[in-house]
Amino acid sequence: MKSQQTIFSGIQPSGDLHIGHYFGAMKNWVALQNQYRSIFCIVDEHAITVPQDPEKLRERTLDIAMWYLAAGIDPKRSIIFVQSHNSDHTELSWILNTITPFGELERMTQFKDKSSKMKKAGIPAGLLNYPTLMAADILLYQTDAVPVGEDQKQHVELARTLARKFNSRFGVTFKEPKELIQKFGSRIMSLQDPTKKMSKSDENKNSYIGLLDAPDDIRGKIKIAVTDSGKEIIFNQEKKPAIANLLTIFSLFSGLQIKDIEKKYKRKGYGEFKKDLGNIAVAHLEPLQQKYRALKKNPEQVKEILREGVKSAKQISSKTLADAKQKIGFL
Ligand code: TYM
């Protein structure tokens, strides 16, 4: 039991949640909350680094809280709160910005990806500074480990670098966090292009299975998912990336080992494999959707959890922030 250790993680309310968020993040959090002091945030301040519709942002923020609960995050064990409800995050972020080299931010993969689709004059400074806000999220809670998908590794590394830098310049203030990345499921790929990560910003909705997708859509998306040449259902990331991705998803939904799935479909075709995968995905997602829908009918109950959550969060973060401010010489 690692009762002294803390984990912190979050999801942006910036689009539809998909099975990548579930397997790469939420499902793991549910298991980890029994071992760690756990803090799960809905990072709305990160979401506004690209344009958001205000009403949709508000609705999605509450929705993500509902998904956390539907997935099994227990508010009695874990703290669940909204980032913008605790101003300590933006305050520490500013302080961290002053010790973050511009070049470090410019070389972040996520920044490069997102900004490459924009004209230079239109790139918001917030998109560049995004990782210092994420570092503040993590460092405020003296976090030991950050359970995330593969794509967030670089950001957690920066948080660790900033903690070390601040500590060596001003005296020990922050814990140096580590990323906690599952070997399996930390990078679910697009169903339409297995060289690309499954992403909520993908315009092709067939590329991802949304957590709220209807059963027929789930089956349909799997049916039309791209496959590789050849007929065999074997796990080979280089030669058969599409089938490797589908096998990964099959394994995550069913709990079966890859080698057992390979055996099961040894002399069978892609069609049968995909049909079964569709049914397994539906069977797994339906109960989750039912819980989400039940919570959706009772938003006040969820808002109350968030109100309580931020009180607990603030108790921890305010101490760290006060210490950091004292150390850097604020009166
Ligand atoms: P976000 O909102 O893009 O994604 C939330 C979590 O889901 C994981 N994820 C995936 N995992 C596997 N396969 C995929 N295709 C996939 N897509 C998404 C992400 O790795 C992530 O763990 N910057 C973060 C949010 C954040 C945060 C934090 C996380 C802000 N502050 C502090 C941890 C700690 C983000 O944009 O995640």
CSV table of C-alpha atoms and ligand atoms in Angstrom, one decimal:
chain,number,residue,atom,x,y,z
A,1,MET,CA,0.0,0.0,0.0
A,2,LYS,CA,1.5,3.3,-1.2
A,3,SER,CA,-0.7,5.4,1.0
A,4,GLN,CA,1.8,8.2,1.3
A,5,GLN,CA,2.3,8.5,-2.4
A,6,THR,CA,0.2,10.8,-4.6
A,7,ILE,CA,-1.0,10.5,-8.2
A,8,PHE,CA,-2.4,13.4,-10.2
A,9,SER,CA,-3.9,13.3,-13.6
A,10,GLY,CA,-6.5,15.1,-15.8
A,11,ILE,CA,-8.4,15.2,-19.1
A,12,GLN,CA,-9.2,18.2,-21.2
A,13,PRO,CA,-12.9,19.0,-21.8
A,14,SER,CA,-12.2,19.7,-25.4
A,15,GLY,CA,-14.0,17.1,-27.4
A,16,ASP,CA,-15.7,13.7,-27.3
A,17,LEU,CA,-14.0,11.2,-25.0
A,18,HIS,CA,-13.0,8.0,-26.7
A,19,ILE,CA,-11.6,4.6,-25.8
A,20,GLY,CA,-8.0,6.0,-25.8
A,21,HIS,CA,-9.0,8.2,-22.8
A,22,TYR,CA,-10.6,5.2,-21.2
A,23,PHE,CA,-7.7,2.7,-21.6
A,24,GLY,CA,-4.9,5.2,-21.5
A,25,ALA,CA,-6.1,7.1,-18.5
A,26,MET,CA,-9.4,6.5,-16.6
A,27,LYS,CA,-9.5,2.8,-16.4
A,28,ASN,CA,-6.0,2.8,-14.8
A,29,TRP,CA,-6.9,5.6,-12.4
A,30,VAL,CA,-9.7,3.4,-11.1
A,31,ALA,CA,-7.3,0.7,-10.2
A,32,LEU,CA,-4.7,3.1,-8.8
A,33,GLN,CA,-7.0,5.0,-6.5
A,34,ASN,CA,-6.8,2.1,-4.1
A,35,GLN,CA,-3.1,2.4,-3.8
A,36,TYR,CA,-2.4,6.1,-3.9
A,37,ARG,CA,-3.7,9.4,-2.6
A,38,SER,CA,-5.4,10.2,-5.9
A,39,ILE,CA,-6.3,13.6,-7.5
A,40,PHE,CA,-8.2,13.8,-10.8
A,41,CYS,CA,-8.8,17.1,-12.4
A,42,ILE,CA,-10.8,18.3,-15.3
A,43,VAL,CA,-8.4,20.7,-17.0
A,44,ASP,CA,-10.6,23.4,-18.5
A,45,GLU,CA,-7.8,25.9,-18.5
A,46,HIS,CA,-5.8,23.7,-20.8
A,47,ALA,CA,-8.9,23.3,-23.1
A,48,ILE,CA,-9.0,27.0,-23.8
A,49,THR,CA,-5.5,27.0,-25.3
A,50,VAL,CA,-7.5,26.3,-28.5
A,51,PRO,CA,-10.8,28.1,-29.2
A,52,GLN,CA,-13.8,26.6,-27.4
A,53,ASP,CA,-17.5,27.3,-27.6
A,54,PRO,CA,-18.3,28.6,-24.0
A,55,GLU,CA,-21.5,26.7,-23.5
A,56,LYS,CA,-20.0,23.5,-24.9
A,57,LEU,CA,-17.0,23.9,-22.6
A,58,ARG,CA,-19.2,24.3,-19.6
A,59,GLU,CA,-21.2,21.2,-20.5
A,60,ARG,CA,-18.2,19.1,-21.4
A,61,THR,CA,-16.5,20.0,-18.1
A,62,LEU,CA,-19.4,18.5,-16.1
A,63,ASP,CA,-19.6,15.6,-18.6
A,64,ILE,CA,-16.0,14.6,-17.9
A,65,ALA,CA,-16.7,14.6,-14.2
A,66,MET,CA,-19.6,12.3,-15.0
A,67,TRP,CA,-17.4,10.0,-17.0
A,68,TYR,CA,-14.8,9.9,-14.2
A,69,LEU,CA,-17.6,8.7,-11.8
A,70,ALA,CA,-19.1,6.3,-14.4
A,71,ALA,CA,-15.7,4.7,-15.0
A,72,GLY,CA,-15.5,4.0,-11.2
A,73,ILE,CA,-13.6,6.9,-9.7
A,74,ASP,CA,-14.9,7.0,-6.2
A,75,PRO,CA,-15.2,10.5,-4.7
A,76,LYS,CA,-14.8,9.1,-1.2
A,77,ARG,CA,-11.3,7.8,-2.1
A,78,SER,CA,-10.2,10.3,-4.8
A,79,ILE,CA,-10.4,14.1,-5.2
A,80,ILE,CA,-12.2,15.2,-8.3
A,81,PHE,CA,-12.2,18.8,-9.2
A,82,VAL,CA,-12.2,21.4,-12.0
A,83,GLN,CA,-8.9,23.2,-12.6
A,84,SER,CA,-10.4,26.7,-13.0
A,85,HIS,CA,-12.0,26.4,-9.6
A,86,ASN,CA,-8.6,26.5,-8.0
A,87,SER,CA,-6.6,29.6,-8.9
A,88,ASP,CA,-3.4,28.1,-7.4
A,89,HIS,CA,-2.9,26.4,-10.8
A,90,THR,CA,-2.6,29.6,-12.9
A,91,GLU,CA,-0.6,31.3,-10.1
A,92,LEU,CA,2.0,28.7,-9.9
A,93,SER,CA,2.0,28.4,-13.7
A,94,TRP,CA,3.1,32.0,-13.9
A,95,ILE,CA,6.0,31.4,-11.5
A,96,LEU,CA,7.1,28.4,-13.4
A,97,ASN,CA,6.9,30.3,-16.7
A,98,THR,CA,9.7,32.5,-15.4
A,99,ILE,CA,12.1,29.6,-15.1
A,100,THR,CA,11.1,27.8,-18.3
A,101,PRO,CA,13.3,28.3,-21.3
A,102,PHE,CA,11.3,29.4,-24.4
A,103,GLY,CA,13.2,26.7,-26.5
A,104,GLU,CA,12.0,23.9,-24.2
A,105,LEU,CA,8.4,24.9,-24.9
A,106,GLU,CA,8.9,25.3,-28.6
A,107,ARG,CA,10.2,21.8,-29.0
A,108,MET,CA,7.3,20.1,-27.3
A,109,THR,CA,5.7,17.6,-29.8
A,110,GLN,CA,2.1,18.6,-28.9
A,111,PHE,CA,2.9,22.3,-29.5
A,112,LYS,CA,4.6,21.5,-32.8
A,113,ASP,CA,1.6,19.4,-33.9
A,114,LYS,CA,-1.1,21.9,-32.9
A,115,SER,CA,0.7,25.1,-34.0
A,116,SER,CA,1.8,23.6,-37.3
A,117,LYS,CA,-1.9,23.8,-38.3
A,118,MET,CA,-2.1,27.5,-37.5
A,119,LYS,CA,-0.7,30.7,-39.0
A,120,LYS,CA,2.2,32.0,-36.9
A,121,ALA,CA,0.3,35.2,-36.1
A,122,GLY,CA,-2.6,33.2,-34.9
A,123,ILE,CA,-0.8,30.9,-32.5
A,124,PRO,CA,-2.0,31.8,-28.9
A,125,ALA,CA,0.8,32.2,-26.4
A,126,GLY,CA,-1.3,29.9,-24.1
A,127,LEU,CA,-0.6,27.0,-26.5
A,128,LEU,CA,3.1,27.5,-26.1
A,129,ASN,CA,2.8,27.9,-22.3
A,130,TYR,CA,0.5,24.9,-21.9
A,131,PRO,CA,3.2,22.6,-20.4
A,132,THR,CA,4.0,25.0,-17.6
A,133,LEU,CA,0.4,25.0,-16.5
A,134,MET,CA,0.5,21.2,-16.6
A,135,ALA,CA,3.7,21.3,-14.5
A,136,ALA,CA,1.9,23.5,-12.0
A,137,ASP,CA,-1.1,21.1,-11.9
A,138,ILE,CA,1.3,18.3,-11.0
A,139,LEU,CA,3.8,20.0,-8.7
A,140,LEU,CA,1.1,21.7,-6.5
A,141,TYR,CA,0.1,18.4,-5.1
A,142,GLN,CA,3.6,17.0,-4.3
A,143,THR,CA,2.8,14.4,-6.9
A,144,ASP,CA,4.9,11.2,-7.1
A,145,ALA,CA,3.4,9.7,-10.2
A,146,VAL,CA,1.3,10.9,-13.1
A,147,PRO,CA,-0.7,8.2,-14.8
A,148,VAL,CA,-1.0,9.2,-18.5
A,149,GLY,CA,-0.9,7.9,-22.0
A,150,GLU,CA,2.3,7.9,-24.0
A,151,ASP,CA,1.6,11.2,-25.6
A,152,GLN,CA,1.9,13.1,-22.3
A,153,LYS,CA,5.3,11.7,-21.4
A,154,GLN,CA,7.2,14.7,-22.6
A,155,HIS,CA,5.1,17.1,-20.6
A,156,VAL,CA,5.6,15.1,-17.4
A,157,GLU,CA,9.4,15.1,-18.1
A,158,LEU,CA,9.2,18.9,-18.3
A,159,ALA,CA,7.4,19.1,-15.0
A,160,ARG,CA,10.2,17.0,-13.4
A,161,THR,CA,12.9,19.3,-15.0
A,162,LEU,CA,11.1,22.4,-13.7
A,163,ALA,CA,10.8,20.9,-10.2
A,164,ARG,CA,14.5,20.1,-10.1
A,165,LYS,CA,15.4,23.5,-11.4
A,166,PHE,CA,13.2,25.4,-8.9
A,167,ASN,CA,14.4,23.2,-6.1
A,168,SER,CA,18.1,23.7,-6.9
A,169,ARG,CA,17.7,27.5,-7.3
A,170,PHE,CA,15.4,28.3,-4.3
A,171,GLY,CA,15.5,25.2,-2.0
A,172,VAL,CA,13.5,22.0,-2.0
A,173,THR,CA,9.8,22.9,-2.7
A,174,PHE,CA,8.4,20.4,-5.1
A,175,LYS,CA,8.6,16.6,-5.4
A,176,GLU,CA,10.0,15.4,-8.7
A,177,PRO,CA,7.2,13.5,-10.4
A,178,LYS,CA,7.4,10.5,-12.6
A,179,GLU,CA,5.2,9.5,-15.5
A,180,LEU,CA,3.2,6.2,-14.9
A,181,ILE,CA,2.6,4.7,-18.3
A,182,GLN,CA,1.0,1.3,-18.8
A,183,LYS,CA,2.8,-1.1,-21.0
A,184,PHE,CA,-0.4,-1.8,-22.8
A,185,GLY,CA,-3.1,0.6,-23.9
A,186,SER,CA,-1.0,3.8,-23.5
A,187,ARG,CA,-1.2,4.5,-27.2
A,188,ILE,CA,-4.5,3.5,-28.9
A,189,MET,CA,-4.2,4.2,-32.6
A,190,SER,CA,-6.8,5.6,-35.1
A,191,LEU,CA,-9.1,3.0,-36.6
A,192,GLN,CA,-8.6,4.6,-40.0
A,193,ASP,CA,-4.9,5.1,-39.9
A,194,PRO,CA,-2.8,3.0,-37.5
A,195,THR,CA,0.2,5.3,-37.8
A,196,LYS,CA,-1.8,8.1,-36.0
A,197,LYS,CA,-3.0,8.2,-32.4
A,198,MET,CA,-6.7,7.9,-31.8
A,199,SER,CA,-7.6,11.5,-31.2
A,200,LYS,CA,-10.7,13.5,-30.3
A,201,SER,CA,-9.7,16.3,-32.7
A,202,ASP,CA,-9.8,13.9,-35.7
A,203,GLU,CA,-12.4,15.1,-38.1
A,204,ASN,CA,-13.1,11.6,-39.3
A,205,LYS,CA,-15.4,10.2,-36.6
A,206,ASN,CA,-14.8,6.7,-37.9
A,207,SER,CA,-11.3,6.9,-36.6
A,208,TYR,CA,-12.3,6.6,-32.9
A,209,ILE,CA,-14.8,4.8,-30.8
A,210,GLY,CA,-16.5,7.5,-28.7
A,211,LEU,CA,-17.5,6.5,-25.1
A,212,LEU,CA,-21.0,7.6,-26.0
A,213,ASP,CA,-21.2,5.9,-29.4
A,214,ALA,CA,-24.4,3.9,-30.0
A,215,PRO,CA,-24.0,0.1,-30.3
A,216,ASP,CA,-24.5,0.1,-34.0
A,217,ASP,CA,-22.0,2.8,-34.5
A,218,ILE,CA,-19.4,0.9,-32.4
A,219,ARG,CA,-19.9,-2.2,-34.4
A,220,GLY,CA,-19.9,-0.3,-37.7
A,221,LYS,CA,-16.7,1.6,-36.9
A,222,ILE,CA,-14.9,-1.6,-36.1
A,223,LYS,CA,-16.3,-3.3,-39.2
A,224,ILE,CA,-14.9,-0.6,-41.5
A,225,ALA,CA,-11.6,-0.2,-39.5
A,226,VAL,CA,-8.6,-0.5,-41.8
A,227,THR,CA,-6.7,-3.8,-41.7
A,228,ASP,CA,-3.4,-4.9,-43.1
A,229,SER,CA,-2.6,-7.1,-46.1
A,230,GLY,CA,-2.6,-10.8,-45.5
A,231,LYS,CA,-5.2,-12.8,-43.6
A,232,GLU,CA,-3.6,-13.8,-40.3
A,233,ILE,CA,-4.6,-12.3,-37.0
A,234,ILE,CA,-1.2,-11.9,-35.4
A,235,PHE,CA,0.4,-9.2,-33.3
A,236,ASN,CA,3.1,-7.5,-35.3
A,237,GLN,CA,3.4,-3.8,-34.7
A,238,GLU,CA,5.7,-3.2,-37.7
A,239,LYS,CA,4.2,-5.4,-40.3
A,240,LYS,CA,0.6,-5.4,-39.2
A,241,PRO,CA,0.0,-2.1,-37.3
A,242,ALA,CA,-3.8,-2.1,-37.8
A,243,ILE,CA,-4.3,-5.6,-36.6
A,244,ALA,CA,-1.9,-5.0,-33.7
A,245,ASN,CA,-4.1,-2.1,-32.7
A,246,LEU,CA,-7.3,-4.1,-33.0
A,247,LEU,CA,-5.8,-6.9,-31.0
A,248,THR,CA,-4.7,-4.5,-28.3
A,249,ILE,CA,-8.3,-3.1,-28.1
A,250,PHE,CA,-9.7,-6.7,-28.1
A,251,SER,CA,-7.4,-7.6,-25.2
A,252,LEU,CA,-8.2,-4.5,-23.2
A,253,PHE,CA,-11.9,-5.0,-23.6
A,254,SER,CA,-11.9,-8.7,-23.0
A,255,GLY,CA,-9.1,-9.1,-20.5
A,256,LEU,CA,-7.7,-11.9,-22.7
A,257,GLN,CA,-4.0,-12.2,-23.4
A,258,ILE,CA,-3.0,-11.4,-27.0
A,259,LYS,CA,-1.6,-14.9,-27.5
A,260,ASP,CA,-4.9,-16.4,-26.5
A,261,ILE,CA,-6.8,-14.1,-28.9
A,262,GLU,CA,-4.3,-15.0,-31.7
A,263,LYS,CA,-5.0,-18.7,-31.0
A,264,LYS,CA,-8.7,-18.3,-30.9
A,265,TYR,CA,-8.7,-16.7,-34.4
A,266,LYS,CA,-6.0,-18.8,-35.9
A,267,ARG,CA,-7.9,-20.1,-38.8
A,268,LYS,CA,-10.5,-17.4,-38.9
A,269,GLY,CA,-10.8,-14.3,-41.0
A,270,TYR,CA,-10.8,-10.6,-40.2
A,271,GLY,CA,-14.6,-10.5,-40.6
A,272,GLU,CA,-15.3,-12.8,-37.7
A,273,PHE,CA,-12.6,-11.2,-35.5
A,274,LYS,CA,-14.1,-7.8,-36.1
A,275,LYS,CA,-17.6,-8.9,-35.5
A,276,ASP,CA,-16.7,-10.4,-32.1
A,277,LEU,CA,-14.6,-7.3,-31.2
A,278,GLY,CA,-17.7,-5.1,-32.0
A,279,ASN,CA,-19.8,-7.2,-29.7
A,280,ILE,CA,-17.3,-7.2,-26.9
A,281,ALA,CA,-16.8,-3.4,-27.1
A,282,VAL,CA,-20.6,-2.9,-27.0
A,283,ALA,CA,-20.9,-5.2,-24.0
A,284,HIS,CA,-18.2,-3.3,-22.1
A,285,LEU,CA,-19.3,0.2,-23.0
A,286,GLU,CA,-23.0,-0.2,-22.4
A,287,PRO,CA,-22.9,-0.4,-18.6
A,288,LEU,CA,-20.5,2.6,-18.6
A,289,GLN,CA,-22.9,4.6,-20.7
A,290,GLN,CA,-25.8,3.6,-18.5
A,291,LYS,CA,-24.0,5.0,-15.4
A,292,TYR,CA,-23.1,8.1,-17.3
A,293,ARG,CA,-26.7,8.6,-18.3
A,294,ALA,CA,-27.9,8.2,-14.8
A,295,LEU,CA,-25.5,10.8,-13.6
A,296,LYS,CA,-26.5,13.1,-16.4
A,297,LYS,CA,-30.0,13.2,-14.9
A,298,ASN,CA,-28.6,14.4,-11.6
A,299,PRO,CA,-26.1,17.2,-12.4
A,300,GLU,CA,-26.5,18.8,-9.0
A,301,GLN,CA,-25.1,15.7,-7.3
A,302,VAL,CA,-22.0,15.9,-9.6
A,303,LYS,CA,-21.6,19.6,-9.0
A,304,GLU,CA,-21.6,19.0,-5.3
A,305,ILE,CA,-18.8,16.4,-5.7
A,306,LEU,CA,-16.8,19.0,-7.6
A,307,ARG,CA,-17.4,21.7,-4.9
A,308,GLU,CA,-16.2,19.3,-2.2
A,309,GLY,CA,-13.3,18.2,-4.4
A,310,VAL,CA,-11.9,21.6,-4.9
A,311,LYS,CA,-11.9,22.3,-1.1
A,312,SER,CA,-9.8,19.2,-0.6
A,313,ALA,CA,-7.5,20.1,-3.5
A,314,LYS,CA,-7.0,23.6,-2.3
A,315,GLN,CA,-6.0,22.4,1.1
A,316,ILE,CA,-3.0,20.7,-0.5
A,317,SER,CA,-2.1,23.1,-3.2
A,318,SER,CA,-2.3,26.3,-1.1
A,319,LYS,CA,0.5,25.0,1.1
A,320,THR,CA,2.8,24.3,-1.8
A,321,LEU,CA,2.0,27.6,-3.5
A,322,ALA,CA,2.6,29.6,-0.3
A,323,ASP,CA,6.0,27.8,0.1
A,324,ALA,CA,7.0,28.6,-3.5
A,325,LYS,CA,6.0,32.2,-3.1
A,326,GLN,CA,7.9,32.6,0.1
A,327,LYS,CA,11.0,30.9,-1.4
A,328,ILE,CA,11.1,33.2,-4.5
A,329,GLY,CA,10.9,36.3,-2.3
A,330,PHE,CA,7.3,37.6,-2.6
A,331,LEU,CA,6.5,39.9,0.3
B,1,TYM,P1,-5.9,14.7,-23.0
B,1,TYM,O1,-7.1,15.4,-22.5
B,1,TYM,O2,-5.5,14.9,-24.4
B,1,TYM,O3,-6.0,13.1,-22.7
B,1,TYM,C1,-6.3,12.6,-21.4
B,1,TYM,C2,-5.6,11.3,-21.2
B,1,TYM,O4,-5.9,10.3,-22.1
B,1,TYM,C3,-4.7,9.8,-22.7
B,1,TYM,N1,-4.9,9.5,-24.1
B,1,TYM,C4,-4.7,8.4,-24.7
B,1,TYM,N2,-4.2,7.2,-24.2
B,1,TYM,C5,-4.0,6.2,-25.1
B,1,TYM,N3,-4.3,6.3,-26.4
B,1,TYM,C6,-4.8,7.4,-26.9
B,1,TYM,N4,-5.2,7.4,-28.2
B,1,TYM,C7,-5.0,8.5,-26.1
B,1,TYM,N5,-5.5,9.8,-26.3
B,1,TYM,C8,-5.5,10.4,-25.1
B,1,TYM,C9,-3.7,11.0,-22.6
B,1,TYM,O5,-2.4,10.5,-22.7
B,1,TYM,C10,-4.0,11.5,-21.2
B,1,TYM,O6,-3.4,10.8,-20.2
B,1,TYM,N6,-2.2,17.6,-21.2
B,1,TYM,C11,-3.2,16.5,-20.8
B,1,TYM,C12,-4.1,16.9,-19.7
B,1,TYM,C13,-3.4,17.4,-18.5
B,1,TYM,C14,-2.8,16.6,-17.5
B,1,TYM,C15,-2.3,17.5,-16.5
B,1,TYM,C16,-2.5,15.2,-17.4
B,1,TYM,C17,-3.4,18.7,-18.0
B,1,TYM,N7,-2.7,18.7,-16.8
B,1,TYM,C18,-1.6,17.0,-15.4
B,1,TYM,C19,-1.8,14.8,-16.3
B,1,TYM,C20,-1.4,15.6,-15.3
B,1,TYM,C21,-4.0,16.2,-22.1
B,1,TYM,O7,-4.1,17.0,-23.0
B,1,TYM,O8,-4.6,15.0,-22.0
